[in-house]
Backbone as ProteinMPNN parsed JSONL, in Angstrom:
{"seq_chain_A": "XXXXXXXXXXXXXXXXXXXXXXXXXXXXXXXXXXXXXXXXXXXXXXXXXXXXXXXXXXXXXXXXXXXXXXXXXXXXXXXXXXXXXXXXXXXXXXXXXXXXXXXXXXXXXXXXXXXXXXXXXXXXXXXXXXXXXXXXXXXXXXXXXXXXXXXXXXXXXXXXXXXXXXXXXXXXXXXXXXXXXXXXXXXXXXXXXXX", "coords_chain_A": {"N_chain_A": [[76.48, 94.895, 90.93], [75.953, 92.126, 93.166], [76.635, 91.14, 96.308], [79.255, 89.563, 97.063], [79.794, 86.961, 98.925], [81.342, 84.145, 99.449], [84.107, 83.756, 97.451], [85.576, 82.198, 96.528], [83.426, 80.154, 96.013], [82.018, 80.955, 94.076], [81.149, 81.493, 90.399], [81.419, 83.959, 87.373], [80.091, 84.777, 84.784], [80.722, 86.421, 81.578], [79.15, 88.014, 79.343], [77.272, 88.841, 76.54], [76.084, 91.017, 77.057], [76.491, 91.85, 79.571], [77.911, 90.813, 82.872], [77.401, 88.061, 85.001], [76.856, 87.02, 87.875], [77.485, 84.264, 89.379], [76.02, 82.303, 92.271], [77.705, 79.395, 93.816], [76.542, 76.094, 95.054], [77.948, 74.822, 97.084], [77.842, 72.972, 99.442], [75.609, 71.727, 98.522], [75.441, 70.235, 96.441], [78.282, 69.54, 96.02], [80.285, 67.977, 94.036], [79.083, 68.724, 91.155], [80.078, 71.591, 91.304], [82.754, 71.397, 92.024], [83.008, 70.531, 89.476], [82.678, 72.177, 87.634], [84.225, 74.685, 88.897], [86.623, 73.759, 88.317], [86.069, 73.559, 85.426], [86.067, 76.475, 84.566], [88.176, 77.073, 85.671], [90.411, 76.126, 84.306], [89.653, 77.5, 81.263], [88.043, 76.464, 79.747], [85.338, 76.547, 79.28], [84.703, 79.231, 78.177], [84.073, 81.276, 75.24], [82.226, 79.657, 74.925], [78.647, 78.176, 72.855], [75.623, 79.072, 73.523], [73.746, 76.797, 73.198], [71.03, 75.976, 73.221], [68.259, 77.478, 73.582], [65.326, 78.033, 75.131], [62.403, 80.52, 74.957], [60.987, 80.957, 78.384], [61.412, 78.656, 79.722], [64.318, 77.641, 79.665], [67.617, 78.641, 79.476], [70.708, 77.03, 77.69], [74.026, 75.621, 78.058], [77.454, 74.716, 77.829], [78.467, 72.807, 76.3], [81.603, 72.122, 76.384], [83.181, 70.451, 74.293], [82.301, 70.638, 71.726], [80.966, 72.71, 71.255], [82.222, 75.154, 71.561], [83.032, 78.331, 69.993], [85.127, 79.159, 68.824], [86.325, 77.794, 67.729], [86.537, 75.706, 65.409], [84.042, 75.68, 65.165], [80.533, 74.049, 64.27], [77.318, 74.179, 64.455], [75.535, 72.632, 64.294], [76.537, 70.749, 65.844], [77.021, 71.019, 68.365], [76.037, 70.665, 72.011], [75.631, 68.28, 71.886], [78.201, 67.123, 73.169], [80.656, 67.067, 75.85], [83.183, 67.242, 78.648], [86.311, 66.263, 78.911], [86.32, 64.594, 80.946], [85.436, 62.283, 83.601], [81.852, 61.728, 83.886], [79.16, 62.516, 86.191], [77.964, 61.924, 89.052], [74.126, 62.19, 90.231], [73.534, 64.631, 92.239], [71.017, 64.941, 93.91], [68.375, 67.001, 95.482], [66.461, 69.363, 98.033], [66.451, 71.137, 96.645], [63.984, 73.41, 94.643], [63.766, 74.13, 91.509], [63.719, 77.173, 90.709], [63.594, 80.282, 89.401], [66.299, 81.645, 88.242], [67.819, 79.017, 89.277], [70.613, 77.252, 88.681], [71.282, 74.651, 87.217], [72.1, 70.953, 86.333], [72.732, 69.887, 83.349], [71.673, 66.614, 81.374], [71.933, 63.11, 79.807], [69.56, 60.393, 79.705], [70.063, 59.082, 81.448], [70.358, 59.615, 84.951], [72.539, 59.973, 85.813], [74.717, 60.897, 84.654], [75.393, 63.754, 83.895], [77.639, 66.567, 83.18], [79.524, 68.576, 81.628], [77.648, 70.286, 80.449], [74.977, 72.936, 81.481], [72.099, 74.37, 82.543], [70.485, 77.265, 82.883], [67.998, 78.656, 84.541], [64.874, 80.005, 83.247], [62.367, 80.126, 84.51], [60.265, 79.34, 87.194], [60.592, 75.614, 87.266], [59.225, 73.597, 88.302], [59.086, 70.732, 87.59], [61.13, 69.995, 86.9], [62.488, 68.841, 89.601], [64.031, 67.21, 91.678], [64.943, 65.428, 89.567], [66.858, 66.406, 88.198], [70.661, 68.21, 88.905], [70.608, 70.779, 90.958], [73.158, 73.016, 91.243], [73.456, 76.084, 91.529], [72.827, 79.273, 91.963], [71.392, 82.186, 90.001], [72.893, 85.093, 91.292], [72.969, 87.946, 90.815], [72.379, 89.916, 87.616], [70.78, 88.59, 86.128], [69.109, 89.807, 84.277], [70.932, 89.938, 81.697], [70.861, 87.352, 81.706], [68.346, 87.004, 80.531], [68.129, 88.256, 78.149], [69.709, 86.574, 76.324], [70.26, 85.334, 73.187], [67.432, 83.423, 71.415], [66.11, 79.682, 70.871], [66.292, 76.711, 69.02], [68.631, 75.085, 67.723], [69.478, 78.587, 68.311], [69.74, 81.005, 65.825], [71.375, 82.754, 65.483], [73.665, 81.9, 67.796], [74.463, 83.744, 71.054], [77.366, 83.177, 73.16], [78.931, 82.46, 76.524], [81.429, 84.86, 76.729], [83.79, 84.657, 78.599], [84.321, 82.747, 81.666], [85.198, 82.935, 85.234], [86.077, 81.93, 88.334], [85.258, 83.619, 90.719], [87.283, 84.211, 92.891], [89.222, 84.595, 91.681], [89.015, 86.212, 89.959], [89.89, 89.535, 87.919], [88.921, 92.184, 87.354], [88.144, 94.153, 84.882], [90.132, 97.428, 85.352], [88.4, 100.714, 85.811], [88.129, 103.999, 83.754], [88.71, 105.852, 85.39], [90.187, 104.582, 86.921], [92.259, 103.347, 86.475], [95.432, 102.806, 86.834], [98.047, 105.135, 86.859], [101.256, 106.136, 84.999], [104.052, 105.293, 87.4], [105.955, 107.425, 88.99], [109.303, 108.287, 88.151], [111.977, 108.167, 90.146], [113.183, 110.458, 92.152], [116.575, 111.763, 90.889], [119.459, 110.747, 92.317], [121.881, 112.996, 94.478], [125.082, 113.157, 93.713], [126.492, 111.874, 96.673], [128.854, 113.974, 98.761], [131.736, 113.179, 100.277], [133.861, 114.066, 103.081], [136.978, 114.165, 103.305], [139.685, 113.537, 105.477]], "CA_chain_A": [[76.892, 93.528, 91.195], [75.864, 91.418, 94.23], [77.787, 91.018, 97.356], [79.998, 88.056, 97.029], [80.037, 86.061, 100.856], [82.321, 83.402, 98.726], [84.383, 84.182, 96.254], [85.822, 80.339, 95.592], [82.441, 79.364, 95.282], [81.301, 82.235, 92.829], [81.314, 82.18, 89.21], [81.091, 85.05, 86.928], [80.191, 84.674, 83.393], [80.86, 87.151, 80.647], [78.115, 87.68, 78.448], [78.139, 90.248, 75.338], [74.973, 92.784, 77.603], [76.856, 91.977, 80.957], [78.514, 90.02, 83.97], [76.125, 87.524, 84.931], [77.038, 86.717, 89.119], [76.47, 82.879, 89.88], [76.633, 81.564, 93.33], [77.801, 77.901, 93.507], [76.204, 75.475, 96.214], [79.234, 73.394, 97.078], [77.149, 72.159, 100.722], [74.602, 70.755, 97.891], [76.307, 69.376, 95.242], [79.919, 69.42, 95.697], [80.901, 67.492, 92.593], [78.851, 69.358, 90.555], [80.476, 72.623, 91.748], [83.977, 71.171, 91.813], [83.59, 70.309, 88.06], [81.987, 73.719, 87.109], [85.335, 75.536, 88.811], [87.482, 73.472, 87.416], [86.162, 73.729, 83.803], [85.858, 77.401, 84.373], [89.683, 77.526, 85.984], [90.867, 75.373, 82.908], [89.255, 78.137, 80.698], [87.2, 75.125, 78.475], [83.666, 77.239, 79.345], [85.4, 80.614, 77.553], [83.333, 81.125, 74.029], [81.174, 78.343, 74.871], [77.642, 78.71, 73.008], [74.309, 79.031, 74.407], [72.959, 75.962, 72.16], [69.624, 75.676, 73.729], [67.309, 78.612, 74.538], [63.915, 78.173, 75.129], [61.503, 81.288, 75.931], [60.099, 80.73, 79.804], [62.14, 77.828, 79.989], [65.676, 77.741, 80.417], [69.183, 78.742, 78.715], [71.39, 76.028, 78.454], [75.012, 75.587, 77.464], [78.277, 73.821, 78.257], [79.278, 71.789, 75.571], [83.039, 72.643, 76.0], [83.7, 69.513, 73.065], [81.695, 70.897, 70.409], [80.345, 74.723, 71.896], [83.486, 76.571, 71.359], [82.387, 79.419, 69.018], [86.371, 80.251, 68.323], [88.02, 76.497, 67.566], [85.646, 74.68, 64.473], [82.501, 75.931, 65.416], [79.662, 73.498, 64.165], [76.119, 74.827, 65.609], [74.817, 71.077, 64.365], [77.321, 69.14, 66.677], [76.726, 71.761, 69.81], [75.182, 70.127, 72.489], [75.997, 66.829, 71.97], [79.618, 66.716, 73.474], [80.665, 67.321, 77.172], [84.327, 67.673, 78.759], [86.862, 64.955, 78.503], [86.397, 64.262, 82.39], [84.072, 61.253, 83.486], [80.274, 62.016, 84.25], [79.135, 62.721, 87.826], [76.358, 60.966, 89.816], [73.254, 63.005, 90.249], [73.198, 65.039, 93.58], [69.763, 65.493, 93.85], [68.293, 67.997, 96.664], [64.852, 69.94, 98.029], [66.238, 72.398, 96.227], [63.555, 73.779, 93.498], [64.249, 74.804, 89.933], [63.186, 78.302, 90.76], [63.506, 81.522, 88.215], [67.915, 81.892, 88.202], [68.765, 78.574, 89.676], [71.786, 76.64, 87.896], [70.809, 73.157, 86.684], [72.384, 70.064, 85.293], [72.022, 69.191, 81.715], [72.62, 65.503, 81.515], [71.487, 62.198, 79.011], [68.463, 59.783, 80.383], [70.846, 58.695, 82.834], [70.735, 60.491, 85.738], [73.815, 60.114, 86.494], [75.302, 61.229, 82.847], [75.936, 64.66, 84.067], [79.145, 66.37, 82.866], [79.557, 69.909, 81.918], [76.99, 71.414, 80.468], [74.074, 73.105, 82.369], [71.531, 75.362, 82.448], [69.837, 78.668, 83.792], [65.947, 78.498, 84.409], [64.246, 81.604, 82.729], [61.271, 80.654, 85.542], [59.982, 78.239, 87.964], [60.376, 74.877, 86.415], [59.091, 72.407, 89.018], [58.357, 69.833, 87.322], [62.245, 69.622, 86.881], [62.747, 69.071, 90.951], [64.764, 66.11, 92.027], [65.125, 65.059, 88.317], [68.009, 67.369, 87.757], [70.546, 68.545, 89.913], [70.466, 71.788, 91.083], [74.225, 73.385, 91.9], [73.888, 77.585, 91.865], [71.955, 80.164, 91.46], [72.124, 83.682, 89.907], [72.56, 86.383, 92.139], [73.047, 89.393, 89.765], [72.632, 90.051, 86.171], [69.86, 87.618, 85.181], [68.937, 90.498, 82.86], [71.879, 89.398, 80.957], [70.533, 85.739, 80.948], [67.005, 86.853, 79.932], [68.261, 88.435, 76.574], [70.395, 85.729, 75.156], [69.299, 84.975, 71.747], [66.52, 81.766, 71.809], [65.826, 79.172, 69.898], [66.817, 75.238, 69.561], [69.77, 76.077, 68.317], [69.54, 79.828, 67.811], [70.22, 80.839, 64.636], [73.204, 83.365, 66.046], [73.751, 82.055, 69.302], [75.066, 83.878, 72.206], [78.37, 82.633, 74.147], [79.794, 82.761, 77.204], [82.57, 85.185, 76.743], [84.575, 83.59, 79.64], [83.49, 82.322, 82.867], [85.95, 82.644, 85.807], [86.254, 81.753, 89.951], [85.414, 85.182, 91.573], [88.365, 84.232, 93.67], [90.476, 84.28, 90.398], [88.593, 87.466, 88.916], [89.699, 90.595, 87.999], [87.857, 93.365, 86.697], [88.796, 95.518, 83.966], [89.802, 98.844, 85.95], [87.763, 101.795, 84.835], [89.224, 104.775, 82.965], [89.083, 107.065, 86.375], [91.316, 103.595, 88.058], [93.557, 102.593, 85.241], [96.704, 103.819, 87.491], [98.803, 106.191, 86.222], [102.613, 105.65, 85.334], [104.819, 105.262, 88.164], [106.901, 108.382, 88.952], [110.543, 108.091, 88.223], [112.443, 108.628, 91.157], [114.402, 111.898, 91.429], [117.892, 111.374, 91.07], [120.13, 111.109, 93.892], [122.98, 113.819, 94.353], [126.388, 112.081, 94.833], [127.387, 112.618, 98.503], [130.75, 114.465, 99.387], [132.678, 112.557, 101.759], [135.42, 115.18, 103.529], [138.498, 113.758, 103.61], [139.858, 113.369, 106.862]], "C_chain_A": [[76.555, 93.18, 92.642], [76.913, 91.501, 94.968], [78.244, 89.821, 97.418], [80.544, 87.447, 98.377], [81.039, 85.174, 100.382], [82.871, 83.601, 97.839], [85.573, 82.689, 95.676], [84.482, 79.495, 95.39], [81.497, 80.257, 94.688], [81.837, 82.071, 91.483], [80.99, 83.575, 88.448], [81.197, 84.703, 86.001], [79.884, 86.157, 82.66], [79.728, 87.327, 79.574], [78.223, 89.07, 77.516], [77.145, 91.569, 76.115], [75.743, 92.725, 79.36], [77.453, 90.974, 81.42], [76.953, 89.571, 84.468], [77.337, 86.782, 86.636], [76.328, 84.964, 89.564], [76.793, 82.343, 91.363], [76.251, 80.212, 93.08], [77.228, 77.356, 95.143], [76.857, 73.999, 96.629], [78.472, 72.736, 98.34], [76.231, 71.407, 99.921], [74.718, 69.774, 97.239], [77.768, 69.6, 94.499], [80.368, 68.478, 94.345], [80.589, 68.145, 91.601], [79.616, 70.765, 90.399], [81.645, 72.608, 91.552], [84.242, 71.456, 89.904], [83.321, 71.866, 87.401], [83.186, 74.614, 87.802], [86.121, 75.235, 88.185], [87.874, 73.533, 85.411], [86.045, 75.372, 83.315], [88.052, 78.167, 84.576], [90.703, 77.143, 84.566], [90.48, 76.703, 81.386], [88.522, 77.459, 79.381], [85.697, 75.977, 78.766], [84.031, 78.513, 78.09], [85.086, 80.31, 76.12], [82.754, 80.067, 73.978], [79.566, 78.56, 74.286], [76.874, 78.345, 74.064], [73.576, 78.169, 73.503], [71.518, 76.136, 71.588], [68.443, 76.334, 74.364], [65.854, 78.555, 74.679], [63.167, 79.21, 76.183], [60.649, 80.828, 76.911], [60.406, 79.321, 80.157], [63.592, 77.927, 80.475], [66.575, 78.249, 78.941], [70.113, 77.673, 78.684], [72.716, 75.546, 77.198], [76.026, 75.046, 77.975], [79.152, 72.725, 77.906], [80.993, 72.277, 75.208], [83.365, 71.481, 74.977], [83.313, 70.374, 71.779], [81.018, 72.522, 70.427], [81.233, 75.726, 72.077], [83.642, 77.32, 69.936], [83.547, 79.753, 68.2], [86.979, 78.822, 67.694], [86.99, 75.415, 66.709], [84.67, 74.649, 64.494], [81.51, 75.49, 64.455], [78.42, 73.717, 65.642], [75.708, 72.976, 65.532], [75.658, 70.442, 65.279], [76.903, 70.013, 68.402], [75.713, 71.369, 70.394], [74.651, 68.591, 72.485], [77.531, 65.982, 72.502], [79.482, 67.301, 75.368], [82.378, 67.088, 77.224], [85.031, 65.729, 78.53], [86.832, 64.015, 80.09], [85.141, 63.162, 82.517], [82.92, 62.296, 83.812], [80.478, 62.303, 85.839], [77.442, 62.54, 88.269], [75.579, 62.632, 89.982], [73.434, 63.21, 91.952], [72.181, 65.895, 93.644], [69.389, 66.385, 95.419], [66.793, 68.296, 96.646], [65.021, 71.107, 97.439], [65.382, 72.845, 94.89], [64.126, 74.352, 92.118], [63.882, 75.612, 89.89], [63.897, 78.8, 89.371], [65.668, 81.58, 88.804], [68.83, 81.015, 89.131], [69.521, 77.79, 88.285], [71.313, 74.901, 87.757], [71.183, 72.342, 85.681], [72.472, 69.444, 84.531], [72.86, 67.63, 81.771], [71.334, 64.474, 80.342], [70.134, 61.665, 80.089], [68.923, 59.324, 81.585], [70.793, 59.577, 83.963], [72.184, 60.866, 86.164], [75.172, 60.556, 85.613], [75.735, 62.678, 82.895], [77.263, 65.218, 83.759], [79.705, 67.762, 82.98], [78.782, 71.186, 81.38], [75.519, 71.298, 81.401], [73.223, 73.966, 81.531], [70.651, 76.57, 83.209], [68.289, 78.794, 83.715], [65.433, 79.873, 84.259], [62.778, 81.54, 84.061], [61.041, 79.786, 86.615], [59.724, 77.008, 87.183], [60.504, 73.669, 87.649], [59.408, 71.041, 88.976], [59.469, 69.587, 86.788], [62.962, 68.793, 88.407], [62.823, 67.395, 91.255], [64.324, 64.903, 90.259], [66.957, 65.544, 87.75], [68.956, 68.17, 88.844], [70.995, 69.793, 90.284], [72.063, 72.444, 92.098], [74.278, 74.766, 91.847], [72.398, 78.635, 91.66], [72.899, 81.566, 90.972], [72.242, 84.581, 90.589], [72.525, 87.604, 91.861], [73.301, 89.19, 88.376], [71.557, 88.987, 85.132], [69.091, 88.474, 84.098], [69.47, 90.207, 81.649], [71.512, 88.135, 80.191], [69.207, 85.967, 80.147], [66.998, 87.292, 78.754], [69.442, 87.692, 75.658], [69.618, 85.122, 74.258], [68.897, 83.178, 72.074], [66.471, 81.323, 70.779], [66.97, 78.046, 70.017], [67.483, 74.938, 68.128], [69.213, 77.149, 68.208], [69.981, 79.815, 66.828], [71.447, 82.35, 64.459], [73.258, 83.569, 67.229], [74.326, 83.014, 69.808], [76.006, 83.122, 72.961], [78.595, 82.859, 75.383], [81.195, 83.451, 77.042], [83.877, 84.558, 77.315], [83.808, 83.499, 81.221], [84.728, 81.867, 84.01], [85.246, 82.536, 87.424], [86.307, 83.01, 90.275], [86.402, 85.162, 92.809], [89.498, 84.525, 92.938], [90.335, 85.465, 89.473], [89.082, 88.754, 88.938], [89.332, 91.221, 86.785], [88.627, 94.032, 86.062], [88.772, 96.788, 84.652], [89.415, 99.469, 84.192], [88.69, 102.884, 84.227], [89.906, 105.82, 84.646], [90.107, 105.921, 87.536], [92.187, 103.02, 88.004], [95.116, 103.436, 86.366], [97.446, 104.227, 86.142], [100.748, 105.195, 86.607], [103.661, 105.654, 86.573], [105.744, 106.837, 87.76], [108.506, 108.206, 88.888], [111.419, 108.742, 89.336], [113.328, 109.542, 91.018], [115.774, 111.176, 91.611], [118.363, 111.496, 92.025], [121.656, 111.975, 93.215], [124.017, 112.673, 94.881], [126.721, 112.872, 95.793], [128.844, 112.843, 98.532], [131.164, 113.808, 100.362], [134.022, 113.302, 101.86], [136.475, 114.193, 103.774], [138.898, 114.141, 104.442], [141.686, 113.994, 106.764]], "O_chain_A": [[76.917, 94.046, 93.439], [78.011, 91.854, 94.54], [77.511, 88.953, 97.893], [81.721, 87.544, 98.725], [82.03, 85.412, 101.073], [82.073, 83.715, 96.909], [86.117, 82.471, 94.594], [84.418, 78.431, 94.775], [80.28, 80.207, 94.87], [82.986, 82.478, 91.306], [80.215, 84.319, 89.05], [82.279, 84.165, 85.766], [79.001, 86.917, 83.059], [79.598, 86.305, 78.899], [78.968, 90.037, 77.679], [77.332, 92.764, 75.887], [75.449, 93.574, 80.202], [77.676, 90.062, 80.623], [75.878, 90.171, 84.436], [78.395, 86.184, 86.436], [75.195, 84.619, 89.901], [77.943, 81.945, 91.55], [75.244, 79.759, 92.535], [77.414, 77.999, 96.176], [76.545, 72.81, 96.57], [78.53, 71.521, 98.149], [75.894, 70.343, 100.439], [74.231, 68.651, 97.373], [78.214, 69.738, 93.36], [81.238, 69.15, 93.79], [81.531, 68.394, 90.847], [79.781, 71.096, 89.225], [82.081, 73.582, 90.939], [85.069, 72.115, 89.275], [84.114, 72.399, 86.625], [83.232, 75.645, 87.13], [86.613, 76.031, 87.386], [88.829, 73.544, 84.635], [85.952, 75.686, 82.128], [88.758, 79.03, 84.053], [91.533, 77.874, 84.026], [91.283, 76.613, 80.458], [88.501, 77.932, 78.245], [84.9, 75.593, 77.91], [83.368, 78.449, 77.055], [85.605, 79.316, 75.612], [82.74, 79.446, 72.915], [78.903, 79.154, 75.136], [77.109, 77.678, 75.073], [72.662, 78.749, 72.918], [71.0, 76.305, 70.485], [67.803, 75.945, 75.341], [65.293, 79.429, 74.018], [63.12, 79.15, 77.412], [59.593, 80.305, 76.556], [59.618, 78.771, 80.927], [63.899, 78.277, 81.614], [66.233, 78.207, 77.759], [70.41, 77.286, 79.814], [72.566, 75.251, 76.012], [75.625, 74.619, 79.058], [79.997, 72.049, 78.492], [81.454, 72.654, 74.131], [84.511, 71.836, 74.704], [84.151, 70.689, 70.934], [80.701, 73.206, 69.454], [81.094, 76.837, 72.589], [84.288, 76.895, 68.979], [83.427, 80.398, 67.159], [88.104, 78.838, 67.195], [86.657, 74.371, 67.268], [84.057, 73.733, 63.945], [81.333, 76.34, 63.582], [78.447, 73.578, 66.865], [75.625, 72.239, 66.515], [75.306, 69.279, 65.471], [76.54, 69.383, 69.395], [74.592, 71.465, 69.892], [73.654, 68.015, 72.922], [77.881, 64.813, 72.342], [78.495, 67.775, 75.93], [82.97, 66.809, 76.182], [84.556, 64.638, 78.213], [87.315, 62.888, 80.2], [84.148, 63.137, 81.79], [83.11, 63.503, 83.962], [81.511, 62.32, 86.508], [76.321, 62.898, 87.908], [76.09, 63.75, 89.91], [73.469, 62.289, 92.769], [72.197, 67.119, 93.52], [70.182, 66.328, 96.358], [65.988, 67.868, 95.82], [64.205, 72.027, 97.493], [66.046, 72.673, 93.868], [65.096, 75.109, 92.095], [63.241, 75.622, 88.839], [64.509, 78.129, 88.541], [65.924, 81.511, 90.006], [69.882, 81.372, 89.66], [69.058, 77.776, 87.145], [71.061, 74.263, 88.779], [70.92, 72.544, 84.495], [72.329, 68.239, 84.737], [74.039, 67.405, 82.043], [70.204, 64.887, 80.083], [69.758, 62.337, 81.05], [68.248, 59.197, 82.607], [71.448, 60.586, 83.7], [72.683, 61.852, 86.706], [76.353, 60.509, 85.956], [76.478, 63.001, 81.968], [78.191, 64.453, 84.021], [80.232, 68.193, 84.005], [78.951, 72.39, 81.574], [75.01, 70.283, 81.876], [73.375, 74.273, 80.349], [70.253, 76.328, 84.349], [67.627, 79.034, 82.705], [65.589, 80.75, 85.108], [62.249, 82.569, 84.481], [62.147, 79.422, 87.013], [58.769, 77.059, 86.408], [61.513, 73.01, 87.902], [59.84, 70.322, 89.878], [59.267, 68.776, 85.884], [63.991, 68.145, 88.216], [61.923, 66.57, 91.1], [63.587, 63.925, 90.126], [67.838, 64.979, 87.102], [68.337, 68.805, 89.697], [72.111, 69.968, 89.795], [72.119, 72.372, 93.325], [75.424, 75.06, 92.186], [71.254, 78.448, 91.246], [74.047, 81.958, 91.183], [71.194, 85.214, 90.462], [72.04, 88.403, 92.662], [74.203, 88.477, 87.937], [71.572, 88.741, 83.926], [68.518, 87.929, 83.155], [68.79, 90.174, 80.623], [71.621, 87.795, 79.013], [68.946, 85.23, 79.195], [66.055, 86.947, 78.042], [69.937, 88.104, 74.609], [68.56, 84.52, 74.444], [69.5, 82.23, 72.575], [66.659, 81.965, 69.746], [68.032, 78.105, 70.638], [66.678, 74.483, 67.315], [68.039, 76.926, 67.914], [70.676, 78.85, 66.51], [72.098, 82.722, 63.483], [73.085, 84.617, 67.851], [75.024, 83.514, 68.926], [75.443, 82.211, 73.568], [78.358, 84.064, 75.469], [82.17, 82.716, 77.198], [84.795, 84.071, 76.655], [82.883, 84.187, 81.655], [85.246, 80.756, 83.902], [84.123, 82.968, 87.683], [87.378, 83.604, 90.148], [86.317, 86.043, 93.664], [90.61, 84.692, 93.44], [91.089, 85.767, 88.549], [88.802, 89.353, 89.976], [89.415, 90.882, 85.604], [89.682, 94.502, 86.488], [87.7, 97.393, 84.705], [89.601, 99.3, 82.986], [89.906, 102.698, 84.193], [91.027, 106.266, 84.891], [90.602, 106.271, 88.608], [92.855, 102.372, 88.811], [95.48, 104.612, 86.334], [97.441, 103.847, 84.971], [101.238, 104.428, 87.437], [104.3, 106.672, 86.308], [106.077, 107.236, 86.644], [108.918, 107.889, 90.004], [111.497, 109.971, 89.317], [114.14, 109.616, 90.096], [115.986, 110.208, 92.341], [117.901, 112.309, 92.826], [122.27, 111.811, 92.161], [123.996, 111.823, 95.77], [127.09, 114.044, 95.859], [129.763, 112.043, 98.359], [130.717, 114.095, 101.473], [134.977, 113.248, 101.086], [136.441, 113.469, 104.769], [138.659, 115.341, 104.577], [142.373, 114.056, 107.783]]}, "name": "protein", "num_of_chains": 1, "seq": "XXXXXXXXXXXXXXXXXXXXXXXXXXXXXXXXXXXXXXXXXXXXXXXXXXXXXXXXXXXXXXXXXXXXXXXXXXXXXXXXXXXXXXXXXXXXXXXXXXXXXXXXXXXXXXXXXXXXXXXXXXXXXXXXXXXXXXXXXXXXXXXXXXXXXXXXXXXXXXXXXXXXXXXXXXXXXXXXXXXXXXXXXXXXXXXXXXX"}
């Protein structure tokens, strides 16, 4: 795992081959970033599919309305819903759509943005100040590069859960699982001499 410099502006998503490390770029596109902790603190990302996979393109998921794998799961409606929160203006940037940055899935509108996104499998230029660009991956894009593809997939991949690496903890291992507390020895009752 990466070295985390922020850990309120770090996600971590769950994925079924690994932890997938995202840093958020709240100096870029603070709204974007805000809404992406909040829908991650809320736990509305948690069994969210992966709708939208296209090989050497991108991954792209987020429909907490209709992309929750555990609560009525329709693959046909996934990817047509977004959170119950308004939209959020486009905060566009020089930042490129490189290979594991984070990028905002949104309608013709630019400004239609909401909560789902997606993960760029490569350099996708020709996305660049179109879309707006709030994280990148910093560890585990192995993870992102074998989620099942295809528009939908035909057995997507979810987000397990997706929490605030300020808010995360890790499953201890077997050698860190503490051990039971020792029961304290008994205490002897004290003699007091009578005077």
């Amino acid at each position: 795992m990466a070295k985390i410099n922020d850990p309120e502006n770090t996600v971590i998503i769950e994925l079924k081959d690994g932890s997938v490390t995202i840093e958020l770029l709240a100096d870029i596109a603070p709204q974007h970033v805000a809404r992406m902790k909040e829908l991650s603190r809320s736990g509305q990302y948690d069994n969210v599919a992966f709708h939208r996979v296209i090989p050497g393109f991108m991954a792209q998921t987020g429909d907490v309305q209709h992309g929750d794998m555990e609560d009525g799961f329709d693959l046909r409606m996934a990817g047509t819903g977004s959170s119950s929160l308004p939209n959020l203006p486009a905060e566009f940037s020089k930042l490129p759509h490189d290979r594991g940055t984070i990028g905002a899935a949104r309608s013709q509108n630019p400004d239609s943005a909401n909560s789902q996104f997606f993960i760029n499998f490569n350099e996708n230029h020709f996305l660049n100040g179109q879309y707006t660009v709030y994280g990148r991956v910093i560890s585990g894009m192995e993870h992102v590069d074998a989620i099942a593809s295809g528009e939908p997939p035909t057995a997507p991949d979810r987000m397990i859960s997706v929490t605030v690496a300020a808010d995360h903890k890790p499953a201890a291992k077997k050698s860190e699982k503490k051990k039971p507390a020792k029961k304290p020895a008994a205490k002897k009752p004290s003699i007091k001499k009578k005077k």
